[in-house]
PDB file of C-alpha atoms in Angstrom:
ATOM      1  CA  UNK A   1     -39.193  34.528 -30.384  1.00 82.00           C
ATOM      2  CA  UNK A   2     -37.898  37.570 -29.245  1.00 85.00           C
ATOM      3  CA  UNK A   3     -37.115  36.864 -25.625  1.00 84.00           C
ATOM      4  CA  UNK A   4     -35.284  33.388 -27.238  1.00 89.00           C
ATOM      5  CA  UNK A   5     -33.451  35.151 -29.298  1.00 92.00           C
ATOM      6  CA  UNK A   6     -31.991  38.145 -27.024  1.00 89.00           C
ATOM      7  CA  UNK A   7     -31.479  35.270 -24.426  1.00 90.00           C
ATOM      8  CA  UNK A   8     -29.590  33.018 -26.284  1.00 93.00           C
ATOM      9  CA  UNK A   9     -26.941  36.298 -27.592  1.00 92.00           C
ATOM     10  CA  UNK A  10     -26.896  37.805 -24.067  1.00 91.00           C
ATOM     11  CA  UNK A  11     -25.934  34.725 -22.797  1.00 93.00           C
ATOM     12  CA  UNK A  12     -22.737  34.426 -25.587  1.00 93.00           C
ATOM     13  CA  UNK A  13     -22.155  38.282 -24.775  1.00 91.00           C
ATOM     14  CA  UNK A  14     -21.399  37.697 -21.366  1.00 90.00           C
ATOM     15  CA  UNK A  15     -19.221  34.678 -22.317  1.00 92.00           C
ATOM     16  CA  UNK A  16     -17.289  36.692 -24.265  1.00 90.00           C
ATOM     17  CA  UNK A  17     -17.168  39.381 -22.155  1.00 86.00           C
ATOM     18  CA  UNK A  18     -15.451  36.852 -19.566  1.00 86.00           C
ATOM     19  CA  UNK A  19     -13.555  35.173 -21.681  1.00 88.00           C
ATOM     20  CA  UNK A  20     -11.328  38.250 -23.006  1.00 83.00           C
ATOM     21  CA  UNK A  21     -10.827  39.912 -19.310  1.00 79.00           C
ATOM     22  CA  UNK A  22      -9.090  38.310 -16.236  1.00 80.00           C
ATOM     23  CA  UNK A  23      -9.970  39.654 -12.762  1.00 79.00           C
ATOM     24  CA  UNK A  24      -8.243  38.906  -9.449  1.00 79.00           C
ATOM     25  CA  UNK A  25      -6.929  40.531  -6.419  1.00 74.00           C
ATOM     26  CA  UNK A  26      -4.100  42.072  -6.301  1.00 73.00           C
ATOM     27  CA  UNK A  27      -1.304  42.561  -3.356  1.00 75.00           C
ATOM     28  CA  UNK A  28      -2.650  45.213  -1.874  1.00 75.00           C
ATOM     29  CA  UNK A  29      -6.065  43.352  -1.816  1.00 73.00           C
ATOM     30  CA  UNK A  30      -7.505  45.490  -4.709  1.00 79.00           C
ATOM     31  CA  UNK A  31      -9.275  44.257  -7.713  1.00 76.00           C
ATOM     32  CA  UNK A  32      -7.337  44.125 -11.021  1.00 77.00           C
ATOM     33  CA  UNK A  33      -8.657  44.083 -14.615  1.00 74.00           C
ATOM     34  CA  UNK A  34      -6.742  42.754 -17.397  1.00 75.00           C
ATOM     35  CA  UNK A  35      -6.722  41.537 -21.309  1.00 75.00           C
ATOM     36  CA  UNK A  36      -6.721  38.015 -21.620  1.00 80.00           C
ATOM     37  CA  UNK A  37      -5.545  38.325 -24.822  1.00 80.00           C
ATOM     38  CA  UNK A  38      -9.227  37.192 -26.267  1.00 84.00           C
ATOM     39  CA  UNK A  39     -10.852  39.895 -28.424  1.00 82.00           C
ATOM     40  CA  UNK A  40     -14.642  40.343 -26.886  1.00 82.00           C
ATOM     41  CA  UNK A  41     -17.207  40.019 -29.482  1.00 86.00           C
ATOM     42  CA  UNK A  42     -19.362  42.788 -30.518  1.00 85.00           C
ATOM     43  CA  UNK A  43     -20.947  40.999 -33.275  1.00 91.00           C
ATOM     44  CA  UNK A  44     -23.154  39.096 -31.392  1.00 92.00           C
ATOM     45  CA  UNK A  45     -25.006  42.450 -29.780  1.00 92.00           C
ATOM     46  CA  UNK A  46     -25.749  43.259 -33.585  1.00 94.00           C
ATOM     47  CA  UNK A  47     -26.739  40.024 -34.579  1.00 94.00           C
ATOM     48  CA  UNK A  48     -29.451  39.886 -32.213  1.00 94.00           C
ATOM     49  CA  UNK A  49     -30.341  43.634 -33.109  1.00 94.00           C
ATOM     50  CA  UNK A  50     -30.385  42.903 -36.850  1.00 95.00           C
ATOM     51  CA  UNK A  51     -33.452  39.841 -35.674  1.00 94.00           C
ATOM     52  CA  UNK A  52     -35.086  41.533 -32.580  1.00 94.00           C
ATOM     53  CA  UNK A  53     -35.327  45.712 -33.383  1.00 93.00           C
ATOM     54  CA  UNK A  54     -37.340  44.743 -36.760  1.00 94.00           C
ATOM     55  CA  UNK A  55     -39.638  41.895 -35.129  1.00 93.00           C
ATOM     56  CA  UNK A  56     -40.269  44.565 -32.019  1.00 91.00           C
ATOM     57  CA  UNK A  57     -41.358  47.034 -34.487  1.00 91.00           C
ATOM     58  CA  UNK A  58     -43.758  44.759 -36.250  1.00 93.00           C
ATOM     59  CA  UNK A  59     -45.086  43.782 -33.148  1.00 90.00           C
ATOM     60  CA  UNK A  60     -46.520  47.218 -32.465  1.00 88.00           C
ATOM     61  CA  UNK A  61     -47.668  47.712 -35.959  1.00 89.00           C
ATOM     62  CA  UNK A  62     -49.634  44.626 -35.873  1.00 88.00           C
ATOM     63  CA  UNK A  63     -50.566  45.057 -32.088  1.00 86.00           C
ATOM     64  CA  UNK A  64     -52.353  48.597 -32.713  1.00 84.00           C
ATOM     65  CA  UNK A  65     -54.612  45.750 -35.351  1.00 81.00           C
ATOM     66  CA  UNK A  66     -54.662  48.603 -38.346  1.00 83.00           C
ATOM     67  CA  UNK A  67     -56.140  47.543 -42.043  1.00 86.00           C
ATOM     68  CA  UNK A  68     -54.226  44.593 -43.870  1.00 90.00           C
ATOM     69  CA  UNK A  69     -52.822  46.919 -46.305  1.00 92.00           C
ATOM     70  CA  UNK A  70     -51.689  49.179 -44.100  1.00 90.00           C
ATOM     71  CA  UNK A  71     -49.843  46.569 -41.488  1.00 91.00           C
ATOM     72  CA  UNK A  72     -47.929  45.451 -44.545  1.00 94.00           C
ATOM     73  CA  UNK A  73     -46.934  48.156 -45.492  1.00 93.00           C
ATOM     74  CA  UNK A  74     -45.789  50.031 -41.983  1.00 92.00           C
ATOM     75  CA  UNK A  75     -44.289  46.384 -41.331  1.00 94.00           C
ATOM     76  CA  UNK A  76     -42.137  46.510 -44.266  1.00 95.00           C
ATOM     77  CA  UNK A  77     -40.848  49.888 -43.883  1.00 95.00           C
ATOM     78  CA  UNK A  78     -40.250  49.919 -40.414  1.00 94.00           C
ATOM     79  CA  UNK A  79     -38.831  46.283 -40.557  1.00 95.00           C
ATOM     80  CA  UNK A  80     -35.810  46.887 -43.415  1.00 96.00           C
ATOM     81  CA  UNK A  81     -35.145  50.365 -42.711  1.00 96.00           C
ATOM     82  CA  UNK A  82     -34.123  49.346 -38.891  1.00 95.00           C
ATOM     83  CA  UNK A  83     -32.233  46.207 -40.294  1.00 96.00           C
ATOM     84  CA  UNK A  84     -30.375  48.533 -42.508  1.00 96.00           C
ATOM     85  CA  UNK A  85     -29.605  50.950 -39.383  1.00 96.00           C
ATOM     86  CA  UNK A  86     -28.321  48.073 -37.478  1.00 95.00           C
ATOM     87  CA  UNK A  87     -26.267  46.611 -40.186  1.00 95.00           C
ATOM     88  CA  UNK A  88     -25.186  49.751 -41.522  1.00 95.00           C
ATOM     89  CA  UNK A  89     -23.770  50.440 -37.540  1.00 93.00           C
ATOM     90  CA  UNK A  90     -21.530  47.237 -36.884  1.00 93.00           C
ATOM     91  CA  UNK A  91     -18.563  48.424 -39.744  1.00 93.00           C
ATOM     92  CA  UNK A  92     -18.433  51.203 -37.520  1.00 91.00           C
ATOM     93  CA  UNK A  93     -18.417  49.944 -34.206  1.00 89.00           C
ATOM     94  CA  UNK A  94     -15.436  47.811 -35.170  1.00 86.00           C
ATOM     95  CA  UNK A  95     -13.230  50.512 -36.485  1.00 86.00           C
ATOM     96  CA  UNK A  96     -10.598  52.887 -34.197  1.00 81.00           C
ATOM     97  CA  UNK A  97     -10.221  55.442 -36.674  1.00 87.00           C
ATOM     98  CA  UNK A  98     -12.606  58.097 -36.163  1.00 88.00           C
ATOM     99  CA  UNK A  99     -13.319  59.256 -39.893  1.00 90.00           C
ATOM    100  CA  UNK A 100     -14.709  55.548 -39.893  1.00 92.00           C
ATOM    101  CA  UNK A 101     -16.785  55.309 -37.220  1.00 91.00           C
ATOM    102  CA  UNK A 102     -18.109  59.191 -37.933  1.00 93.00           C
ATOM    103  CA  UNK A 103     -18.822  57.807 -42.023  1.00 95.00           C
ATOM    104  CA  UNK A 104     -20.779  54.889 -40.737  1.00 95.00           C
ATOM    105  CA  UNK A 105     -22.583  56.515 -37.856  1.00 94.00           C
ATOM    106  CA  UNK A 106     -23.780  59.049 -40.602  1.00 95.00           C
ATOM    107  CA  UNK A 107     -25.093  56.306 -42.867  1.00 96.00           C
ATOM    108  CA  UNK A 108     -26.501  54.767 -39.759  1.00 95.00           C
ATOM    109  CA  UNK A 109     -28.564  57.949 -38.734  1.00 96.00           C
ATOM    110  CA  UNK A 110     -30.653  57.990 -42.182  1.00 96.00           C
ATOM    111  CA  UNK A 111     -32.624  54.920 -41.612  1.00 96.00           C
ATOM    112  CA  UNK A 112     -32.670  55.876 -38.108  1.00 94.00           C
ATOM    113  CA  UNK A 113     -34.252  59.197 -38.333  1.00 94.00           C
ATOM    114  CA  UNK A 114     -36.995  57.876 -40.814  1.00 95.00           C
ATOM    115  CA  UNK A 115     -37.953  55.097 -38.362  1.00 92.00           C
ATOM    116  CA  UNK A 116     -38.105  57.490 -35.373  1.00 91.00           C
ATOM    117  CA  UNK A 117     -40.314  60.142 -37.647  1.00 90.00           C
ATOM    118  CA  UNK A 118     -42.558  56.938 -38.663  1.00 90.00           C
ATOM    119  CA  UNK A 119     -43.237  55.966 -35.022  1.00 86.00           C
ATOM    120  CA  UNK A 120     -44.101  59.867 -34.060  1.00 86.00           C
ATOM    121  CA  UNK A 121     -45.987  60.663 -36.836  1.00 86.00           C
ATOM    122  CA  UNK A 122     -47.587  57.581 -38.964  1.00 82.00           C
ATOM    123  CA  UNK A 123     -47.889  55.689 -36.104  1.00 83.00           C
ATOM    124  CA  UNK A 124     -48.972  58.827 -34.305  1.00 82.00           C
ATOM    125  CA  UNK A 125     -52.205  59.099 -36.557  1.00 80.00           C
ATOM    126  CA  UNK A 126     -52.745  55.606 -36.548  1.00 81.00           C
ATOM    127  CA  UNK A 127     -53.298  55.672 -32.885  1.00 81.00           C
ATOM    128  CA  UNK A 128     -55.578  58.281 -32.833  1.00 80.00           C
ATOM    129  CA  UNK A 129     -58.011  55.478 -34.597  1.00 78.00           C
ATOM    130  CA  UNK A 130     -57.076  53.347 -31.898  1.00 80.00           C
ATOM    131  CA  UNK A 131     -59.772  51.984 -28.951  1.00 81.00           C
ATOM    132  CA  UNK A 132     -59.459  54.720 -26.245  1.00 81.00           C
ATOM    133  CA  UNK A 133     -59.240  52.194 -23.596  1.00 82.00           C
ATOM    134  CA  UNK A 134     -55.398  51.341 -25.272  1.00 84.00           C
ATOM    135  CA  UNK A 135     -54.264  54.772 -26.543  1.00 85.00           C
ATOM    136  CA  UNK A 136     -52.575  55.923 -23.138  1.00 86.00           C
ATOM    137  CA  UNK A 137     -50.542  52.136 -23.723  1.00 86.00           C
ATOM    138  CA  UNK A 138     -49.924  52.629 -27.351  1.00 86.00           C
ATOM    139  CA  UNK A 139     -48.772  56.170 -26.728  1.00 87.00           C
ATOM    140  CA  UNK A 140     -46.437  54.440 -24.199  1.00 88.00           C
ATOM    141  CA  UNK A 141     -44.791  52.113 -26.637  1.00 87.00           C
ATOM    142  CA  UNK A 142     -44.427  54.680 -29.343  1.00 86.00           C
ATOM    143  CA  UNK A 143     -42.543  57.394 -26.989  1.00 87.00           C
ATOM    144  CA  UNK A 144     -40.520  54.605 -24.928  1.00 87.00           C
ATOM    145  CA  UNK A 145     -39.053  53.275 -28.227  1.00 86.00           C
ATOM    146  CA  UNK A 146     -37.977  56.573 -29.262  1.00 87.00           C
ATOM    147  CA  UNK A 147     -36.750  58.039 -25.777  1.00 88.00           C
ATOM    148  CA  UNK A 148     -34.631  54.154 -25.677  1.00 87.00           C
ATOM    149  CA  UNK A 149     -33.353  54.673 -29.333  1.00 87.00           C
ATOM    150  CA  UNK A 150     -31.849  57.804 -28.885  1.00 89.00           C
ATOM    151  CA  UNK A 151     -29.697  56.181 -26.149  1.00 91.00           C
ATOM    152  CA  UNK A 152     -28.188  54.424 -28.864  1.00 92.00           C
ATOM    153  CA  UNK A 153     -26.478  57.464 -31.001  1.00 92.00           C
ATOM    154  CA  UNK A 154     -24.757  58.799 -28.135  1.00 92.00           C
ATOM    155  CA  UNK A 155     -23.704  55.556 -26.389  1.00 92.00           C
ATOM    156  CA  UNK A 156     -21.993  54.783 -29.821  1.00 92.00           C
ATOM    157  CA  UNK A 157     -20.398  58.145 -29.842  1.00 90.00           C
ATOM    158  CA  UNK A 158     -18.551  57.465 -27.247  1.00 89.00           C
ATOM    159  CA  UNK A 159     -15.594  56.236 -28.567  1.00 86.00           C
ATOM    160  CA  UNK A 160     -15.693  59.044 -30.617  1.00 85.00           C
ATOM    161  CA  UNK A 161     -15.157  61.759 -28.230  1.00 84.00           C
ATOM    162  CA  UNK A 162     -11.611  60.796 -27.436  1.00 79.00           C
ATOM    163  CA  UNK A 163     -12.434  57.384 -24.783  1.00 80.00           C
ATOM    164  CA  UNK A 164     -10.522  54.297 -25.103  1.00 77.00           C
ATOM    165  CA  UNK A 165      -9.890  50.914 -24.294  1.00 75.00           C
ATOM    166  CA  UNK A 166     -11.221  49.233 -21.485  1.00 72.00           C
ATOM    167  CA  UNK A 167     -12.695  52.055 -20.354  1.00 80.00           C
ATOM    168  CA  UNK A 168     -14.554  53.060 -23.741  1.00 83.00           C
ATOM    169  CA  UNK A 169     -15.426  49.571 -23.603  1.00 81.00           C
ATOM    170  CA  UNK A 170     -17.189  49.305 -20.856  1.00 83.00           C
ATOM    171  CA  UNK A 171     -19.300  52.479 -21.033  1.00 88.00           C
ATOM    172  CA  UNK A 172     -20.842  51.319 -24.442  1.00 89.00           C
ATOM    173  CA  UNK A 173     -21.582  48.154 -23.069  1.00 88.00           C
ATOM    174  CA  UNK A 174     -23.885  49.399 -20.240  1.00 91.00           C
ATOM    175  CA  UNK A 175     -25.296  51.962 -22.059  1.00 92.00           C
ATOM    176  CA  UNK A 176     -26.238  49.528 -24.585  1.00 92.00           C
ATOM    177  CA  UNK A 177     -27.281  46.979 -21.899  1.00 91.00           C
ATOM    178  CA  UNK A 178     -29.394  49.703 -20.321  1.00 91.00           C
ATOM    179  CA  UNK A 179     -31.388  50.972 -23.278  1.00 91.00           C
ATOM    180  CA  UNK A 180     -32.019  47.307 -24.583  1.00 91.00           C
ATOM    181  CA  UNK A 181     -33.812  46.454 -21.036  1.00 89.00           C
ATOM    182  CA  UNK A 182     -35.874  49.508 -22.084  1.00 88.00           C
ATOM    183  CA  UNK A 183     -36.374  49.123 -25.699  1.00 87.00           C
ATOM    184  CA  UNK A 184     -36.545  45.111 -25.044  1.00 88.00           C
ATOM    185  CA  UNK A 185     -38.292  44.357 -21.581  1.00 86.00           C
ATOM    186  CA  UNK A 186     -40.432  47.325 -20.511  1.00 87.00           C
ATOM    187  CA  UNK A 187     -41.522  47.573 -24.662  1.00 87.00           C
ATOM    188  CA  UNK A 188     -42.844  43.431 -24.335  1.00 87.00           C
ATOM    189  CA  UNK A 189     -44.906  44.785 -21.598  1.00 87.00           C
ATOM    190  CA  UNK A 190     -46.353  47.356 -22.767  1.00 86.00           C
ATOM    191  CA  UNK A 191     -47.364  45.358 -25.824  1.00 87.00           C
ATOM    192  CA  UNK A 192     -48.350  42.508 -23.726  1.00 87.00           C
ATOM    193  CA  UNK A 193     -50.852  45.136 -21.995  1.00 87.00           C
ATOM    194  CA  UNK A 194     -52.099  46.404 -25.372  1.00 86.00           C
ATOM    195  CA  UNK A 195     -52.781  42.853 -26.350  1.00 85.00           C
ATOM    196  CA  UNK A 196     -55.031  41.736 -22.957  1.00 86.00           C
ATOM    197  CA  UNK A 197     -56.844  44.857 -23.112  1.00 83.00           C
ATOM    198  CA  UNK A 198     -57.970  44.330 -26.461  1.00 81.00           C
ATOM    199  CA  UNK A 199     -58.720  40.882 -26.073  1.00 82.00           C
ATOM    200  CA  UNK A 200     -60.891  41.663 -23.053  1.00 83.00           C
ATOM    201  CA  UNK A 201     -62.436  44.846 -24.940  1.00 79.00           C
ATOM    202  CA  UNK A 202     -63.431  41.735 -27.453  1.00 74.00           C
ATOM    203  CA  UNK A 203     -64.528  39.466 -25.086  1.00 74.00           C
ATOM    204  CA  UNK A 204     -67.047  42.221 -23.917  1.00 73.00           C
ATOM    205  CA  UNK A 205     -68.114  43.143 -26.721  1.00 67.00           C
ATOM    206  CA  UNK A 206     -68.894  39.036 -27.296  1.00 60.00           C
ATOM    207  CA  UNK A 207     -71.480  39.139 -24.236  1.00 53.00           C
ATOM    208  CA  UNK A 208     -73.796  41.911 -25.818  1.00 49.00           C
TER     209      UNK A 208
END
């Protein structure tokens, strides 16, 4: 569901991204960038971060296989507290004026910083109770997603430090681009990994 999703809103990211540049040579045989007059949409990076951070989260929560109650309950909190960053980020990352994009950042950080403390420290006990064959992997998941989401503070600050069009633009696209193939691709694999090494620890444990 996840790879589907991020697919299908990388795919109408680069469209956009296309559609609202032209590129050509010039006389002198060098490339030229301009507007095509076509606003590129942001919205559709934040769209599929509003769906995919929360369902990556869960993933890890249910992957580590903790009580019932407990699953819920990590599932919930992690799940609407990093919809609420994202959502609370796009008013922001639409606006020029920099009180605006400071006020939102702000508002952003607060369910930010409680999902990062969450993955270091409840999740951190949790994996202590963890098979020992899978805590090196669960480790790995837990310190990958927070080393990729800090990416994501700075790379929106950007704009903020006095960058600008095309230029601005671009940065925060590749640093976004970067830290989702982190957060995104690397993370599925290191949950993937979690997953066959507990079903084979369960397997073995079915022969004796």
């Amino acid at each position: 569901v996840v790879t589907f999703i991020a697919t299908y809103h990388y795919i109408r990211i680069f469209n956009s991204w296309v559609d609202a540049f032209f590129v050509g040579l010039g006389i002198d045989g060098e490339y030229l960038c301009s507007k095509s007059g076509r606003p590129f949409n942001d919205a559709y990076r934040y769209v599929d971060w509003v769906l995919t951070v929360p369902l990556l989260l869960i993933e890890l929560v249910l992957v580590m296989g903790l009580s019932r109650r407990e699953s819920i309950r990590l599932s919930c909190q992690l799940g609407v507290a990093s919809a609420i960053m994202v959502a609370a980020g796009y008013p922001g990352e639409v606006q020029d004026e920099l009180s605006t994009r400071w006020k939102w950042w702000a508002l952003a950080m607060v369910p930010f910083i409680f999902v990062v403390v969450t993955l270091v420290v409840s999740l951190g006990i949790a994996t202590t109770q963890q098979p020992y064959q899978v805590v090196p992997l669960v480790q790995s998941a837990r310190y990958l997603t927070v080393a990729s989401w800090l990416a994501y503070p700075f790379v929106y600050l950007v704009k903020n430090t006095g960058v600008a069009g095309a230029r601005a633009t671009t940065y925060e696209q590749i640093g976004y681009s970067v830290a989702d193939v982190i957060a995104k691709c690397v993370f599925g694999i290191l949950i993937w990994a979690i997953a066959m090494e507990k079903t084979k620890m369960e397997k073995m444990r079915g022969f004796f």
